[in-house]
Structures are given as structure tokens and as C-alpha cells.
PDB file of C-alpha atoms in Angstrom:
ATOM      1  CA  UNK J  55     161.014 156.042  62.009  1.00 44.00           C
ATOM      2  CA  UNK J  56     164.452 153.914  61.799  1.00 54.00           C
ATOM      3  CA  UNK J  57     165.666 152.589  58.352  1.00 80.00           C
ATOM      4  CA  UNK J  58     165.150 149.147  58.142  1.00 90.00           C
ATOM      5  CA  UNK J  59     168.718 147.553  56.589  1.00 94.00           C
ATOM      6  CA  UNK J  60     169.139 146.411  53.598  1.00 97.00           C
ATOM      7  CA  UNK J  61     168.297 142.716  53.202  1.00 97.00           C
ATOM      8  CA  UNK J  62     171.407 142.190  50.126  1.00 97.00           C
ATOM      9  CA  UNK J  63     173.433 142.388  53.841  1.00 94.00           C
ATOM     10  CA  UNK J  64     175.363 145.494  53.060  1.00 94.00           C
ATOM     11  CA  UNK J  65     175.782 147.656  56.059  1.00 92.00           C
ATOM     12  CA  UNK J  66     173.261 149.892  54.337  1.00 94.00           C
ATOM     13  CA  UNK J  67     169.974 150.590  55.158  1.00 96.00           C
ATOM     14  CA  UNK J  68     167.293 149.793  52.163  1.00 96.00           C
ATOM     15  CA  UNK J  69     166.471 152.950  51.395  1.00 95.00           C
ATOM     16  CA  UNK J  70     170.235 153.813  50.756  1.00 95.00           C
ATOM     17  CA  UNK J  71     171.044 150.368  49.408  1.00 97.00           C
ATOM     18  CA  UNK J  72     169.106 148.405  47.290  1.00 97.00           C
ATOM     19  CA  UNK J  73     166.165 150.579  47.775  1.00 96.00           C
ATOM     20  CA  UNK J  74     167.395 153.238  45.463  1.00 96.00           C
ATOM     21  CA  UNK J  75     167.405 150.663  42.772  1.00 97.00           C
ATOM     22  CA  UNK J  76     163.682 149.368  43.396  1.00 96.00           C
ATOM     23  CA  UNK J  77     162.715 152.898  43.426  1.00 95.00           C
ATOM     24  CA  UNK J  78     164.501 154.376  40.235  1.00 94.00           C
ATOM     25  CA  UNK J  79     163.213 151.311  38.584  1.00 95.00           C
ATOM     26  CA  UNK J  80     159.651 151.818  39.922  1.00 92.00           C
ATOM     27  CA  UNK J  81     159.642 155.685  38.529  1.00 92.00           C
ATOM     28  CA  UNK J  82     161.251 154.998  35.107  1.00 92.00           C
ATOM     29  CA  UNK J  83     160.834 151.095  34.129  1.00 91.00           C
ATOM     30  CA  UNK J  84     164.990 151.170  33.837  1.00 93.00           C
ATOM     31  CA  UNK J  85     167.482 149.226  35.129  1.00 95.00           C
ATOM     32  CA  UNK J  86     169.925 151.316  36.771  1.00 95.00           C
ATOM     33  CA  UNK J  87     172.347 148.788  38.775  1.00 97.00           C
ATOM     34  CA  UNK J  88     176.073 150.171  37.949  1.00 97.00           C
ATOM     35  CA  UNK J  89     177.297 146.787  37.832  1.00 98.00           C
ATOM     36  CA  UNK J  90     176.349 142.907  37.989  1.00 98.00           C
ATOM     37  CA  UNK J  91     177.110 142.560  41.949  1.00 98.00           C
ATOM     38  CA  UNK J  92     174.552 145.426  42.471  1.00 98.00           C
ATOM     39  CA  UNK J  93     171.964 143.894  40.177  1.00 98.00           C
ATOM     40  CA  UNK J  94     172.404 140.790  42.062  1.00 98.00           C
ATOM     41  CA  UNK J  95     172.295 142.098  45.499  1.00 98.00           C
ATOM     42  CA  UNK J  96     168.936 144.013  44.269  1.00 98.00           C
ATOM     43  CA  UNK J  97     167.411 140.613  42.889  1.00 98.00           C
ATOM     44  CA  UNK J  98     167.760 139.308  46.455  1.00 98.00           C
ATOM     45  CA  UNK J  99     166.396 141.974  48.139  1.00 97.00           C
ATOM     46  CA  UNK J 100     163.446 141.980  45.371  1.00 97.00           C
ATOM     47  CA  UNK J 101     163.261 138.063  46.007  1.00 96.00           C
ATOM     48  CA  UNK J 102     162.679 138.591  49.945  1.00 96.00           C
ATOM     49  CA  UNK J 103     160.272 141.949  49.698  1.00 96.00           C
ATOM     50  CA  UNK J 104     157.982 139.498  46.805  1.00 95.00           C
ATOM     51  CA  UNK J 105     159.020 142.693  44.201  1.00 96.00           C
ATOM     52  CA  UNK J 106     157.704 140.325  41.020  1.00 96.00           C
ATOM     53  CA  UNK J 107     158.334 143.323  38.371  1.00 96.00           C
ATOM     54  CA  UNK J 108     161.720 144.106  39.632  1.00 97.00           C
ATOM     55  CA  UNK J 109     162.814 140.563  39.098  1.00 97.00           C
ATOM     56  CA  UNK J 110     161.088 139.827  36.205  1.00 96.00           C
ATOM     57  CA  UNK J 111     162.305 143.249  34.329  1.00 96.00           C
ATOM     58  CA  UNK J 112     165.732 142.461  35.529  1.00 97.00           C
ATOM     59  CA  UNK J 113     165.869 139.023  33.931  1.00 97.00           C
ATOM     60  CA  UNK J 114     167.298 139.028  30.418  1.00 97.00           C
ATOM     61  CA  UNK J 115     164.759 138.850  27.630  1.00 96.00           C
ATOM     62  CA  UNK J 116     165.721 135.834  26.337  1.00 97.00           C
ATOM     63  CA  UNK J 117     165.781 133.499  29.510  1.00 95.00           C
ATOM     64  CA  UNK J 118     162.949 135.598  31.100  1.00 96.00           C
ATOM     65  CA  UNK J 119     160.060 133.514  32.295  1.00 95.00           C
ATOM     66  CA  UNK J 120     156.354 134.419  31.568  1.00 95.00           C
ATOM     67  CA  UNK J 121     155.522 135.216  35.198  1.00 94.00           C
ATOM     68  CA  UNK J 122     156.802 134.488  38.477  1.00 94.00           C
ATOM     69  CA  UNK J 123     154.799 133.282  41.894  1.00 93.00           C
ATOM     70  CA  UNK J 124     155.695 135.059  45.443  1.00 93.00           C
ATOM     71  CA  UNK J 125     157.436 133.642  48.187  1.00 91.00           C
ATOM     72  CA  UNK J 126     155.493 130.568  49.368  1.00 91.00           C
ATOM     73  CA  UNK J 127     153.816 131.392  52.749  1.00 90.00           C
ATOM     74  CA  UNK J 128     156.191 131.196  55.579  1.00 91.00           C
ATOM     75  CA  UNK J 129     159.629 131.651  54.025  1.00 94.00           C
ATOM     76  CA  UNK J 130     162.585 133.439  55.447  1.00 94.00           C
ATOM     77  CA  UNK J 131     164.951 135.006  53.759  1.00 94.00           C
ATOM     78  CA  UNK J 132     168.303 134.587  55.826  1.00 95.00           C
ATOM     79  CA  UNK J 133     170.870 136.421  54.626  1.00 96.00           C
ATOM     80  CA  UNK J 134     173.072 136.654  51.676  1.00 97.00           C
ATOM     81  CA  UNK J 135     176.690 135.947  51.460  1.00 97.00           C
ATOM     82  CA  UNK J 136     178.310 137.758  47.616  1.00 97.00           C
ATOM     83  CA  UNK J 137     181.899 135.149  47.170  1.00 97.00           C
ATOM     84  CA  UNK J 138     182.922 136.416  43.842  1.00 97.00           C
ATOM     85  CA  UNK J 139     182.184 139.528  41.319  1.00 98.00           C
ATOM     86  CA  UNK J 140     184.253 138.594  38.208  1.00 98.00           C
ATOM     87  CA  UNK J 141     184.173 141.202  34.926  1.00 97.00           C
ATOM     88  CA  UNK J 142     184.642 138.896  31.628  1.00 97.00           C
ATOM     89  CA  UNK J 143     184.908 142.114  29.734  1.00 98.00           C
ATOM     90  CA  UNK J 144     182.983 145.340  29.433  1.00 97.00           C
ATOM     91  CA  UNK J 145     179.565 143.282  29.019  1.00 98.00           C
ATOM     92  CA  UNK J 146     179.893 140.340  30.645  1.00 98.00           C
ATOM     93  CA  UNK J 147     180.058 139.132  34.401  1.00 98.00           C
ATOM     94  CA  UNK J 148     179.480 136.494  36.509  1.00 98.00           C
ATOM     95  CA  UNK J 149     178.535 136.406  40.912  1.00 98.00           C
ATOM     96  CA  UNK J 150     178.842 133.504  42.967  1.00 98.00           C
ATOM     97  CA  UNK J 151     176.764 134.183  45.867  1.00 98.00           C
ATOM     98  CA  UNK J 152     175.182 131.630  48.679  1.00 98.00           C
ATOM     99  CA  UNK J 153     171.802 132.869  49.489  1.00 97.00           C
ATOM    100  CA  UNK J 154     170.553 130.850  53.068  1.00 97.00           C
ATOM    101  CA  UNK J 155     166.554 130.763  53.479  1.00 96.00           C
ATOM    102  CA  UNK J 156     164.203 128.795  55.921  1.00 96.00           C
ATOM    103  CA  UNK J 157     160.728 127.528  55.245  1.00 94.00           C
ATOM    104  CA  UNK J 158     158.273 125.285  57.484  1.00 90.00           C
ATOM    105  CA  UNK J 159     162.113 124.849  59.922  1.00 91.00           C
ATOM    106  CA  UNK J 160     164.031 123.217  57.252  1.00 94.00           C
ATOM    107  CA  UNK J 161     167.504 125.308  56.308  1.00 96.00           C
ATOM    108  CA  UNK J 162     167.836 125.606  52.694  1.00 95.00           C
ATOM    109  CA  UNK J 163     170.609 126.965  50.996  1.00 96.00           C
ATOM    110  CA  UNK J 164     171.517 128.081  47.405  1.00 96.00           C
ATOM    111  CA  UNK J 165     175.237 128.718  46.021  1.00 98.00           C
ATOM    112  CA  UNK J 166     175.070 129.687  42.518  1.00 98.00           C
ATOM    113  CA  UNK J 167     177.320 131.597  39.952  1.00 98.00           C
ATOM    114  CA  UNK J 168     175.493 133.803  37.526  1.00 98.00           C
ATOM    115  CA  UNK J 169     176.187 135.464  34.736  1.00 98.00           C
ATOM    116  CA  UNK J 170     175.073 138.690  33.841  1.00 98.00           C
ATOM    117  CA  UNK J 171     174.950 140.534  30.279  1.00 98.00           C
ATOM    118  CA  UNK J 172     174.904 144.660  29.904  1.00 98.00           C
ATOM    119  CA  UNK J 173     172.909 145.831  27.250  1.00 97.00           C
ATOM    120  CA  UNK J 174     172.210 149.537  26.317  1.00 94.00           C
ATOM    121  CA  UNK J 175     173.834 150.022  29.486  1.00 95.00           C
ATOM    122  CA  UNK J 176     171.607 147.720  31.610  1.00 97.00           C
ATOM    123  CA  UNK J 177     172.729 144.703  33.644  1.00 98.00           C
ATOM    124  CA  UNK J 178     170.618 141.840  33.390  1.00 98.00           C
ATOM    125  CA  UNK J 179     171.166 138.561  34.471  1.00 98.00           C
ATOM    126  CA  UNK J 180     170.813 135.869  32.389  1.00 97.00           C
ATOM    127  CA  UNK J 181     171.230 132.554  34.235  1.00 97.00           C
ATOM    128  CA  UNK J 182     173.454 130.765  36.769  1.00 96.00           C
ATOM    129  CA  UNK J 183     174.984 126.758  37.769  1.00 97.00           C
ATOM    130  CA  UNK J 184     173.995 125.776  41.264  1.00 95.00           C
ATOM    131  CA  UNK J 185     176.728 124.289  43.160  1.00 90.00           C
TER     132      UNK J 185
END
């Protein structure tokens, strides 16, 4: 069977890509993204494969929301489109990214920075201005 790719848009497939992060997080309940880029890309691809836990867990405690609802029927994740990884320090990062979606034939489109926090060596990301 061929690897699907990876939705995040590296030329990676999933299973070598974003996959590994899903999965490591699925067998130990840690975060394991090496940096805030990676976190990001693996919140997208959790985002487009409905992976609730992944995005919740990966959400900083203190702007975590109490639950989150899946992808209303009939959207399409289009791609993804990483601008900017900037490292504030050690601990601190932000990612501008454009993520492009379609639902019921209507284009929508979302450019946002984050910022991301590391905490006992886990990135999480804490919250982000839409452009």
C-alpha cells in the first residue's frame, strides 16, 4: 500500500512526517515535536485527520479549551503554506503560517502568527493574531 503524504505539505509522507508525532503521542500521552514549526505543522495535520486529543493535548494549559468539535461535514483541508519560524529565546517562538480550506465551495483562508511556549521540554502553542 502507498504512503499517503503528509497533509503539513512537507514532501514527506505521514507516516514519516507528522505521523510520527500523532503516533509517539498516541503511545505515551507526550508531546514530542522538536520545535514550534513541527508542533504547528502536526496541529494541521491533526486539524484535517479530526485528531481532537492531539490538538487539545497540544494546546497550552492555560488557553486550552474544554473540548473541541470535528471538522464540520464537508470541509477540505487545502494545503498549508509555513512563512516564518522565529525563536524568541530558548522557550519561546512564534509561526506565521496561511492555512487555505474549502467548505460548501466557498475558499476560506487563515494567516495567523502563533506563539508557542516549551515547557518541561514540550512545545505547546499558546495562541496566535489573525491577519
Amino acid at each position: 500500500m502507498k504512503s499517503l503524504p503528509c497533509p503539513c505539505g512537507r514532501a514527506l509522507p505521514y507516516e514519516a512526517c507528522c505521523g510520527i508525532l500523532h503516533q509517539r503521542f498516541d503511545e505515551s500521552g507526550r508531546l514530542s515535536a522538536p520545535d514550534a514549526e513541527a508542533l504547528m505543522r502536526s496541529r494541521y495535520s491533526a486539524f484535517v485527520l479530526n485528531q481532537l486529543d492531539y490538538l487539545l493535548a497540544s494546546w497550552h494549559a492555560s488557553r486550552r479549551p474544554a473540548a473541541l468539535q470535528p471538522n464540520e461535514a464537508g470541509l477540505k483541508w487545502l494545503g498549508l503554506e509555513v512563512k516564518k519560524h522565529l525563536r524568541q529565546d530558548e522557550n519561546h517562538a512564534t509561526v506565521e503560517f496561511v492555512a487555505r480550506s474549502k467548505l460548501g465551495g466557498r475558499a476560506q483562508r487563515l494567516h495567523e502568527t502563533s506563539r508557542f511556549v516549551r515547557e518541561d521540554g514540550a512545545w505547546f502553542y499558546l495562541d496566535g493574531d489573525i491577519a
